[in-house]
Structures are given as C-alpha cells and as structure tokens.
JSON list of C-alpha atoms in Angstrom, two decimals:
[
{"chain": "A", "resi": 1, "resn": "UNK", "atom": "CA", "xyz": [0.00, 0.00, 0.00]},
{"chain": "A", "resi": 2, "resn": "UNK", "atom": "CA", "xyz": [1.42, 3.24, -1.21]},
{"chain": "A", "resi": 3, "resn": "UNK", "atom": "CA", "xyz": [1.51, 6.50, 1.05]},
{"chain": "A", "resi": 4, "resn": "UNK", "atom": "CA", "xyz": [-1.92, 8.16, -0.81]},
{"chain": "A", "resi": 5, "resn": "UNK", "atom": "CA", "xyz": [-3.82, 5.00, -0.58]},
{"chain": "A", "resi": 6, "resn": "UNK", "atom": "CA", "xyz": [-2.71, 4.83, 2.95]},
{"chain": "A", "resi": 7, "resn": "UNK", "atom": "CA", "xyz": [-3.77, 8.55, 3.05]},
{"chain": "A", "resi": 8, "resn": "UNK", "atom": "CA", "xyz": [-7.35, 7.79, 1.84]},
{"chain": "A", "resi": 9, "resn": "UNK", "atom": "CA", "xyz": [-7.87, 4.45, 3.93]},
{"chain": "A", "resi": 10, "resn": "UNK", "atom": "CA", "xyz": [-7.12, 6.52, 7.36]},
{"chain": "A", "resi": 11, "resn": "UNK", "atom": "CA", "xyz": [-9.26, 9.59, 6.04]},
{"chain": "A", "resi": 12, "resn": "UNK", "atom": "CA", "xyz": [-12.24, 7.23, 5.43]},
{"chain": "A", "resi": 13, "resn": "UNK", "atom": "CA", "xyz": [-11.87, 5.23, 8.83]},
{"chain": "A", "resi": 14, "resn": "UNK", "atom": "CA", "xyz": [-11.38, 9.00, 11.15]},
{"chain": "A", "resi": 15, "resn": "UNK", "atom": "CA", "xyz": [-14.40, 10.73, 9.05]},
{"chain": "A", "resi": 16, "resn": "UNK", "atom": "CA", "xyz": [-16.40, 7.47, 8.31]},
{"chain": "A", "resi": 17, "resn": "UNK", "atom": "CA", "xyz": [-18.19, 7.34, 12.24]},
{"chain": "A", "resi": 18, "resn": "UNK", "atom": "CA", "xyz": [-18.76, 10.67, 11.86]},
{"chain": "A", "resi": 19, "resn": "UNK", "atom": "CA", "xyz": [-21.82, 10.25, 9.70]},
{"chain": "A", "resi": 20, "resn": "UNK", "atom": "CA", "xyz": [-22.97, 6.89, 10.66]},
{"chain": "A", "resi": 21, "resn": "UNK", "atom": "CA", "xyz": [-24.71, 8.44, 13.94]},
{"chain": "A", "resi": 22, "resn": "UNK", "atom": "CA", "xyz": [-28.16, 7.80, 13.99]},
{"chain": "A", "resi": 23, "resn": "UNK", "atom": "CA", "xyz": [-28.84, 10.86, 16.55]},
{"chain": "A", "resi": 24, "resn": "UNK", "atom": "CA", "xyz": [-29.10, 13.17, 13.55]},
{"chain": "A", "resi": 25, "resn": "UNK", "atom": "CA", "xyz": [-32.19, 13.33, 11.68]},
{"chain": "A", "resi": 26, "resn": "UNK", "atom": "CA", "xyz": [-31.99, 12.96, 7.61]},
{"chain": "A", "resi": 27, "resn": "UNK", "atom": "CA", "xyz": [-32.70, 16.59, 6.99]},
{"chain": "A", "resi": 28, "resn": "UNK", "atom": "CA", "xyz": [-30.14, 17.53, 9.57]},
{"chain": "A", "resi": 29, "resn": "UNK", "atom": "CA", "xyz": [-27.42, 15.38, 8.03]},
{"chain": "A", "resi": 30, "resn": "UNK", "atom": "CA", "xyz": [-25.32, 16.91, 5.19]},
{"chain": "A", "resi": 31, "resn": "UNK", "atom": "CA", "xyz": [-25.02, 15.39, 1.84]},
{"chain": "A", "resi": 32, "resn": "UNK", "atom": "CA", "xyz": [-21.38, 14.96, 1.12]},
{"chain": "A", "resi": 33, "resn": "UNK", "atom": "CA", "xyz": [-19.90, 12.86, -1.46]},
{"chain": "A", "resi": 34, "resn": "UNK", "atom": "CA", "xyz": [-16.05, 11.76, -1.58]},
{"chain": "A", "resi": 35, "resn": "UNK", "atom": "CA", "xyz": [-14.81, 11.03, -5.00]},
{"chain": "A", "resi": 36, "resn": "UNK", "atom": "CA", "xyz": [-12.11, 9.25, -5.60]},
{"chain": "A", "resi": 37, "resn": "UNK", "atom": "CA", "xyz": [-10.47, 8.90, -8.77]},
{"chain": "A", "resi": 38, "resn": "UNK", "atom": "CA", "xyz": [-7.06, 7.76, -10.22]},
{"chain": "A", "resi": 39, "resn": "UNK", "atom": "CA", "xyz": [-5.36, 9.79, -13.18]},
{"chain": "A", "resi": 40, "resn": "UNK", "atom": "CA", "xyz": [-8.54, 12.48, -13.55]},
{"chain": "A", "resi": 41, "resn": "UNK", "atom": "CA", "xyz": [-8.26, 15.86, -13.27]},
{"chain": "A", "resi": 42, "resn": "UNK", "atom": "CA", "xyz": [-10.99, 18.82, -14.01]},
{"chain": "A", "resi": 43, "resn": "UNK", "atom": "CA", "xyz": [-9.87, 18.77, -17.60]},
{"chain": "A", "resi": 44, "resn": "UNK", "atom": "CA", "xyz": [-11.85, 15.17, -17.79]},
{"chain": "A", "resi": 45, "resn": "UNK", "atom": "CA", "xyz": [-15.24, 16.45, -16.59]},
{"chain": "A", "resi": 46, "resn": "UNK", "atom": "CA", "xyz": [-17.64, 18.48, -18.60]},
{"chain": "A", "resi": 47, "resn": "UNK", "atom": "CA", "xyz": [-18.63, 20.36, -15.81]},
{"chain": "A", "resi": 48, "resn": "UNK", "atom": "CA", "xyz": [-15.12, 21.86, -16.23]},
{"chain": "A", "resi": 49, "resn": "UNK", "atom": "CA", "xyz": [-15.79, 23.08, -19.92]},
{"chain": "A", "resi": 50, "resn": "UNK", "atom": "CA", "xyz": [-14.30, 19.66, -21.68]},
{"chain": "A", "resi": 51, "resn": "UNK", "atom": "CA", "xyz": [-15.92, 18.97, -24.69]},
{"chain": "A", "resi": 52, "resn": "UNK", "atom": "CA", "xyz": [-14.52, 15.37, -25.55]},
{"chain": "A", "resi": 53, "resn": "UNK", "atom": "CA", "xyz": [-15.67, 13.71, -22.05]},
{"chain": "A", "resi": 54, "resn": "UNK", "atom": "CA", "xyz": [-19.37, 13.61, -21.40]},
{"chain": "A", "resi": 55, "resn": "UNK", "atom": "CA", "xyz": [-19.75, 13.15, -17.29]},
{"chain": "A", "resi": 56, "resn": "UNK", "atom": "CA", "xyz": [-23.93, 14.04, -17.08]},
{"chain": "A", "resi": 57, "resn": "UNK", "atom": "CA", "xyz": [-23.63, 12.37, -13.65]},
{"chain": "A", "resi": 58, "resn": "UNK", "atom": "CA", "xyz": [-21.02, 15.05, -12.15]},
{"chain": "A", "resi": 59, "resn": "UNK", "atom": "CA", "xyz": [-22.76, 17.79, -14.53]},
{"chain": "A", "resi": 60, "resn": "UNK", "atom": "CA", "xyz": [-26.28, 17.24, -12.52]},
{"chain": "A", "resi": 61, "resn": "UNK", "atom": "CA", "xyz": [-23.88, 17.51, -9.29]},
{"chain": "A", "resi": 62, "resn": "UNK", "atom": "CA", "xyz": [-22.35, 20.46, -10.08]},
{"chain": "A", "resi": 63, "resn": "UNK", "atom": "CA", "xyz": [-25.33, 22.25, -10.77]},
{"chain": "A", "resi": 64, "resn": "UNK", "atom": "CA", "xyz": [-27.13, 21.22, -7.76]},
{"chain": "A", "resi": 65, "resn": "UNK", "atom": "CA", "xyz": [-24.30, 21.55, -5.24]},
{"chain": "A", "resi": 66, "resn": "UNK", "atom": "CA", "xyz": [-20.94, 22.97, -5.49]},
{"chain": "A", "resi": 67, "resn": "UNK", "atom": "CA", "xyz": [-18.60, 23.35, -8.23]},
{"chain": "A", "resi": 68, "resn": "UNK", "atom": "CA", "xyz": [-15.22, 24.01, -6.76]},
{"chain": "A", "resi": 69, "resn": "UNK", "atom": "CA", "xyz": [-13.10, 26.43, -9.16]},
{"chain": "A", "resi": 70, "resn": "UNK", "atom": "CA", "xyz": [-9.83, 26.80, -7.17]},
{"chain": "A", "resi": 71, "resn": "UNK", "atom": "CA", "xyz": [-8.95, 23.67, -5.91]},
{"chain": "A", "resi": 72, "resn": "UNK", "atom": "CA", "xyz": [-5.72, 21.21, -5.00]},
{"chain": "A", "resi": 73, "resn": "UNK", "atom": "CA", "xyz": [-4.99, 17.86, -5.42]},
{"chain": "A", "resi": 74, "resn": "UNK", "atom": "CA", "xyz": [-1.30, 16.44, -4.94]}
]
C-alpha cells in the first residue's frame, strides 16, 4: 500500500463514524460525497468546460451543489 492510498484508507476510517450516527435526523445530516479517482483531473469532466468527455452524472452535481473552481490535489 502506497503513502496516498494509505492517506485515503485513514481519512475514510477518522471521518467514516462521523456520519454513521443515527442521533441526527436525515434533513439535519449533510449530503457529502467523496470522490475518488485515479489519473482524472478537471480537464476530464464536462462540468469543467471539456468537450470530448461527457460526465452528465457530475454535470447534474455540479449544478445542484458545489462546483469548486480553485482547488488542490497532490
């Protein structure tokens, strides 16, 4: 296991209890979404302004939540 997978992993297992609880209501909980993907970048989603990649899935998201603009990934 590599350093970033081992990054991921321990991110997932501190922040995963966190939303398990079952003392929040569903309209109290937040919707968040982790996305994960290996050798993408925002020049592979349409939401982004590519025109070769079609991505309707992350499209609908981006219009109904956030679309981050100034963003880092290492």
């Amino acid at each position: 296991m590599n350093y970033t997978s081992f990054k991921a992993y321990l991110l997932i297992l501190i922040t995963g209890p966190l939303f398990c609880s079952s003392a929040l209501k569903a309209d109290d909980r937040p919707n968040i979404l982790f996305c994960i993907m290996d050798d993408a970048s925002y020049m592979h989603m349409s939401a982004y302004g590519c025109e070769w990649m079609d991505t309707p899935g992350f499209d609908r998201l981006a219009e109904e939540g956030i679309l981050f603009q100034n963003a880092y990934t290492p």
